[in-house]
CSV table of C-alpha atoms in Angstrom, one decimal:
chain,number,residue,atom,x,y,z
Z,153,ASP,CA,53.6,172.0,21.4
Z,154,ALA,CA,57.2,172.4,22.3
Z,155,GLY,CA,59.7,170.5,20.3
Z,156,VAL,CA,63.1,169.2,21.3
Z,157,ILE,CA,65.0,172.1,22.9
Z,158,GLN,CA,68.8,172.3,22.8
Z,159,SER,CA,71.1,174.8,24.4
Z,160,PRO,CA,73.2,176.6,23.7
Z,161,ARG,CA,72.6,177.2,20.0
Z,162,HIS,CA,76.2,178.2,19.4
Z,163,GLU,CA,79.3,177.6,21.5
Z,164,VAL,CA,82.8,178.8,20.8
Z,165,THR,CA,85.5,177.9,23.2
Z,166,GLU,CA,89.2,177.2,23.4
Z,167,MET,CA,90.7,173.7,23.2
Z,168,GLY,CA,91.1,172.0,26.5
Z,169,GLN,CA,88.0,173.6,28.0
Z,170,GLU,CA,85.0,171.5,29.1
Z,171,VAL,CA,81.9,171.8,27.0
Z,172,THR,CA,78.4,170.8,28.1
Z,173,LEU,CA,75.5,170.6,25.6
Z,174,ARG,CA,72.0,170.3,26.9
Z,175,CYS,CA,68.8,168.8,25.6
Z,176,LYS,CA,65.2,168.8,26.8
Z,177,PRO,CA,63.2,166.1,24.9
Z,178,ILE,CA,59.6,166.3,24.0
Z,179,SER,CA,57.5,165.5,27.0
Z,180,GLY,CA,56.3,161.9,27.0
Z,181,HIS,CA,59.1,160.7,24.7
Z,182,ASN,CA,60.9,157.7,26.1
Z,183,SER,CA,64.0,157.6,23.9
Z,184,LEU,CA,66.7,160.3,23.4
Z,185,PHE,CA,69.5,160.3,20.8
Z,186,TRP,CA,72.6,162.4,20.5
Z,187,TYR,CA,74.1,162.9,17.0
Z,188,ARG,CA,77.1,164.7,15.6
Z,189,GLN,CA,77.0,166.2,12.1
Z,190,THR,CA,80.1,167.2,10.1
Z,191,MET,CA,80.8,167.7,6.4
Z,192,MET,CA,83.3,164.9,6.3
Z,193,ARG,CA,81.4,162.2,8.3
Z,194,GLY,CA,77.8,163.2,7.9
Z,195,LEU,CA,75.3,162.4,10.6
Z,196,GLU,CA,76.7,160.1,13.3
Z,197,LEU,CA,74.8,158.5,16.2
Z,198,LEU,CA,76.8,159.0,19.3
Z,199,ILE,CA,74.6,157.5,22.0
Z,200,TYR,CA,70.9,156.8,22.7
Z,201,PHE,CA,68.9,156.4,25.9
Z,202,ASN,CA,65.7,154.4,26.4
Z,203,ASN,CA,63.8,155.3,29.6
Z,204,ASN,CA,66.8,157.3,30.8
Z,205,VAL,CA,69.1,154.3,30.5
Z,206,PRO,CA,72.0,154.3,28.0
Z,207,ILE,CA,71.4,151.6,25.4
Z,208,ASP,CA,74.1,152.0,22.9
Z,209,ASP,CA,77.1,154.3,23.3
Z,210,SER,CA,79.3,152.6,20.6
Z,211,GLY,CA,79.3,155.8,18.6
Z,212,MET,CA,80.9,157.9,21.3
Z,213,PRO,CA,84.3,158.8,19.9
Z,214,GLU,CA,86.4,158.4,22.9
Z,215,ASP,CA,86.5,158.8,26.7
Z,216,ARG,CA,86.5,162.5,26.4
Z,217,PHE,CA,82.8,162.3,25.6
Z,218,SER,CA,80.2,161.4,28.1
Z,219,ALA,CA,76.4,161.7,28.2
Z,220,LYS,CA,73.9,161.5,31.0
Z,221,MET,CA,70.2,161.5,31.3
Z,222,PRO,CA,69.4,162.1,35.0
Z,223,ASN,CA,65.6,162.2,34.3
Z,224,ALA,CA,63.1,162.0,31.5
Z,225,SER,CA,63.2,165.7,30.7
Z,226,PHE,CA,66.9,166.4,30.5
Z,227,SER,CA,70.1,165.1,29.0
Z,228,THR,CA,73.7,166.4,28.7
Z,229,LEU,CA,76.6,165.7,26.4
Z,230,LYS,CA,79.9,166.6,27.8
Z,231,ILE,CA,83.3,166.9,26.2
Z,232,GLN,CA,86.3,167.2,28.5
Z,233,PRO,CA,88.9,168.2,27.4
Z,234,SER,CA,87.6,169.6,24.0
Z,235,GLU,CA,89.7,169.5,20.9
Z,236,PRO,CA,89.4,171.4,17.5
Z,237,ARG,CA,88.3,168.1,15.8
Z,238,ASP,CA,85.2,168.1,18.0
Z,239,SER,CA,83.9,171.1,16.1
Z,240,ALA,CA,80.6,170.1,14.6
Z,241,VAL,CA,76.9,170.5,14.9
Z,242,TYR,CA,75.4,168.3,17.7
Z,243,PHE,CA,71.8,167.3,17.5
Z,244,CYS,CA,69.5,165.9,20.1
Z,245,ALA,CA,66.4,163.9,19.0
Z,246,SER,CA,63.7,162.2,20.9
Z,247,ARG,CA,61.1,159.6,20.1
Z,248,THR,CA,58.1,157.8,21.7
Z,249,GLY,CA,57.6,154.1,21.1
Z,250,GLY,CA,59.9,151.9,19.1
Z,251,SER,CA,62.0,152.2,15.9
Z,252,ASN,CA,58.8,152.3,13.8
Z,253,GLN,CA,58.3,155.8,15.1
Z,254,PRO,CA,60.1,158.9,13.8
Z,255,GLN,CA,62.7,160.8,15.8
Z,256,HIS,CA,62.1,164.5,16.4
Z,257,PHE,CA,65.1,166.7,16.2
Z,258,GLY,CA,66.2,169.9,17.9
Z,259,ASP,CA,67.8,172.7,16.1
Z,260,GLY,CA,71.3,171.7,17.1
Z,261,THR,CA,74.3,173.2,18.9
Z,262,ARG,CA,77.0,174.5,16.6
Z,263,LEU,CA,80.2,173.9,18.5
Z,264,SER,CA,83.5,175.5,17.5
Z,265,ILE,CA,86.7,174.6,19.3
Z,266,LEU,CA,89.5,177.0,18.7
Q,216,ALA,CA,72.2,146.0,11.6
Q,217,GLN,CA,70.4,148.1,9.0
Q,218,SER,CA,72.1,150.5,6.5
Q,219,VAL,CA,71.0,153.1,4.0
Q,220,THR,CA,72.6,154.3,0.8
Q,221,GLN,CA,71.8,157.5,-1.0
Q,222,PRO,CA,73.6,157.3,-4.3
Q,223,ASP,CA,73.4,161.0,-5.2
Q,224,ILE,CA,75.4,163.4,-3.2
Q,225,HIS,CA,74.1,166.5,-5.0
Q,226,ILE,CA,71.2,167.0,-7.4
Q,227,THR,CA,70.2,170.2,-9.3
Q,228,VAL,CA,66.8,170.6,-10.8
Q,229,SER,CA,65.0,173.5,-12.3
Q,230,GLU,CA,62.1,175.1,-10.5
Q,231,GLY,CA,58.9,173.4,-11.7
Q,232,ALA,CA,60.6,170.3,-12.8
Q,233,SER,CA,59.9,166.9,-11.2
Q,234,LEU,CA,62.2,165.4,-8.6
Q,235,GLU,CA,63.3,161.9,-7.6
Q,236,LEU,CA,65.8,161.3,-4.8
Q,237,ARG,CA,67.1,157.7,-4.5
Q,238,CYS,CA,67.4,155.7,-1.4
Q,239,ASN,CA,68.4,152.0,-1.0
Q,240,TYR,CA,68.3,150.2,2.3
Q,241,SER,CA,69.6,146.9,3.7
Q,242,TYR,CA,67.7,145.2,6.5
Q,243,GLY,CA,66.7,141.6,7.0
Q,244,ALA,CA,63.2,142.2,8.3
Q,245,THR,CA,60.5,144.6,7.3
Q,246,PRO,CA,62.0,148.0,7.5
Q,247,TYR,CA,60.7,151.2,8.9
Q,248,LEU,CA,61.6,153.9,6.4
Q,249,PHE,CA,61.7,157.7,6.8
Q,250,TRP,CA,62.6,160.8,4.8
Q,251,TYR,CA,63.8,163.9,6.5
Q,252,VAL,CA,64.6,167.4,5.2
Q,253,GLN,CA,67.2,169.7,6.7
Q,254,SER,CA,67.3,173.4,5.9
Q,255,PRO,CA,70.5,175.3,6.6
Q,256,GLY,CA,71.0,176.0,10.3
Q,257,GLN,CA,68.1,173.8,11.3
Q,258,GLY,CA,67.5,170.3,12.6
Q,259,LEU,CA,66.0,167.5,10.6
Q,260,GLN,CA,62.3,167.6,9.9
Q,261,LEU,CA,60.2,164.5,9.1
Q,262,LEU,CA,58.7,164.5,5.6
Q,263,LEU,CA,57.1,161.1,5.6
Q,264,LYS,CA,57.4,157.6,7.0
Q,265,TYR,CA,56.5,154.0,6.0
Q,266,PHE,CA,56.2,150.9,8.1
Q,267,SER,CA,53.3,149.0,6.7
Q,268,GLY,CA,50.3,149.2,4.4
Q,269,ASP,CA,50.1,151.1,1.2
Q,270,THR,CA,53.6,151.2,-0.4
Q,271,LEU,CA,53.0,154.8,-1.7
Q,272,VAL,CA,53.2,157.2,1.1
Q,273,GLN,CA,52.2,160.8,1.1
Q,274,GLY,CA,54.1,163.4,3.2
Q,275,ILE,CA,54.2,167.0,3.9
Q,276,LYS,CA,55.1,169.8,1.4
Q,277,GLY,CA,53.8,167.7,-1.6
Q,278,PHE,CA,56.3,164.9,-1.3
Q,279,GLU,CA,55.6,161.2,-1.7
Q,280,ALA,CA,57.7,158.1,-1.5
Q,281,GLU,CA,57.3,154.6,-2.8
Q,282,PHE,CA,58.5,151.5,-1.0
Q,283,LYS,CA,59.7,148.8,-3.4
Q,284,ARG,CA,60.7,145.7,-1.5
Q,285,SER,CA,62.0,143.9,-4.6
Q,286,GLN,CA,64.4,146.7,-5.2
Q,287,SER,CA,65.1,147.6,-1.5
Q,288,SER,CA,64.3,151.1,-2.4
Q,289,PHE,CA,62.3,154.0,-0.9
Q,290,ASN,CA,62.7,156.9,-3.4
Q,291,LEU,CA,61.3,160.3,-2.7
Q,292,ARG,CA,59.4,162.2,-5.4
Q,293,LYS,CA,57.8,165.5,-6.0
Q,294,PRO,CA,56.0,166.4,-9.2
Q,295,SER,CA,57.0,170.1,-9.3
Q,296,VAL,CA,59.8,171.5,-7.3
Q,297,HIS,CA,59.7,174.9,-5.6
Q,298,TRP,CA,62.7,177.1,-4.9
Q,299,SER,CA,62.0,176.6,-1.2
Q,300,ASP,CA,62.6,172.9,-1.5
Q,301,ALA,CA,66.4,173.5,-1.8
Q,302,ALA,CA,67.8,171.7,1.2
Q,303,GLU,CA,69.5,168.5,2.3
Q,304,TYR,CA,67.4,165.3,2.3
Q,305,PHE,CA,68.1,162.3,4.4
Q,306,CYS,CA,66.7,158.8,4.1
Q,307,ALA,CA,66.6,156.7,7.2
Q,308,VAL,CA,65.8,153.1,8.2
Q,309,GLY,CA,64.6,152.1,11.6
Q,310,GLY,CA,65.3,148.6,12.9
Q,311,ASP,CA,66.2,146.9,16.1
Q,312,ASN,CA,66.2,149.9,18.5
Q,313,ASP,CA,67.7,152.7,16.6
Q,314,MET,CA,67.7,154.4,13.2
Q,315,ARG,CA,70.4,154.7,10.5
Q,316,PHE,CA,70.7,157.7,8.2
Q,317,GLY,CA,72.0,157.9,4.7
Q,318,ALA,CA,74.7,160.4,3.9
Q,319,GLY,CA,72.2,162.8,2.5
Q,320,THR,CA,71.4,164.4,-0.9
Q,321,ARG,CA,71.8,168.1,-1.4
Q,322,LEU,CA,69.1,169.6,-3.6
Q,323,THR,CA,69.8,172.8,-5.5
Q,324,VAL,CA,66.9,174.4,-7.3
Q,325,LYS,CA,67.6,176.6,-10.4
Q,326,PRO,CA,65.3,179.5,-11.2
């Protein structure tokens, strides 16, 4: 049974460049979440989708961040332009059902902005 | 909205000793509670969950947690810690539509 798949696993790029992180949720899951993890701020919820529709994007830091979910099996998180303070590990998670169900996490994308 | 507090940032225990990681939550209704473990370079893995029924919940890897409504707590326990348990542990509470995570507790295991 395939879990949540994220790509790339590592990304190193220069500031100002566009970064696109990708996520394939578990088949059949109806909710998808994007998180950012840093030493300073811990695990932060950026945005989550339910049935491909963004429900809460209040955690998105600023307009440089955008997320899409064009279909039930794919989502992207884009940063444009990227800045060094965006360096973090970004996790995608998916879930079936409501908030009484656990989220299943991918292995994350470690992003370094130079 | 719900919130979670993990009072201990870092705990060190000796291998074979018992372990208890603390978690306190705030939520107006019956909470859905979870414990996750994160090993270095990996995502979060579910250890156990509670949303109704028996307040003592068994999970994977020999872990258990007890829901105490009167104390708004959901502490994680293990009777005998193994070196492979060294990791970061996150408590989470589900409510409304999403989930809130605590700041995590880093567990170090001494030989």
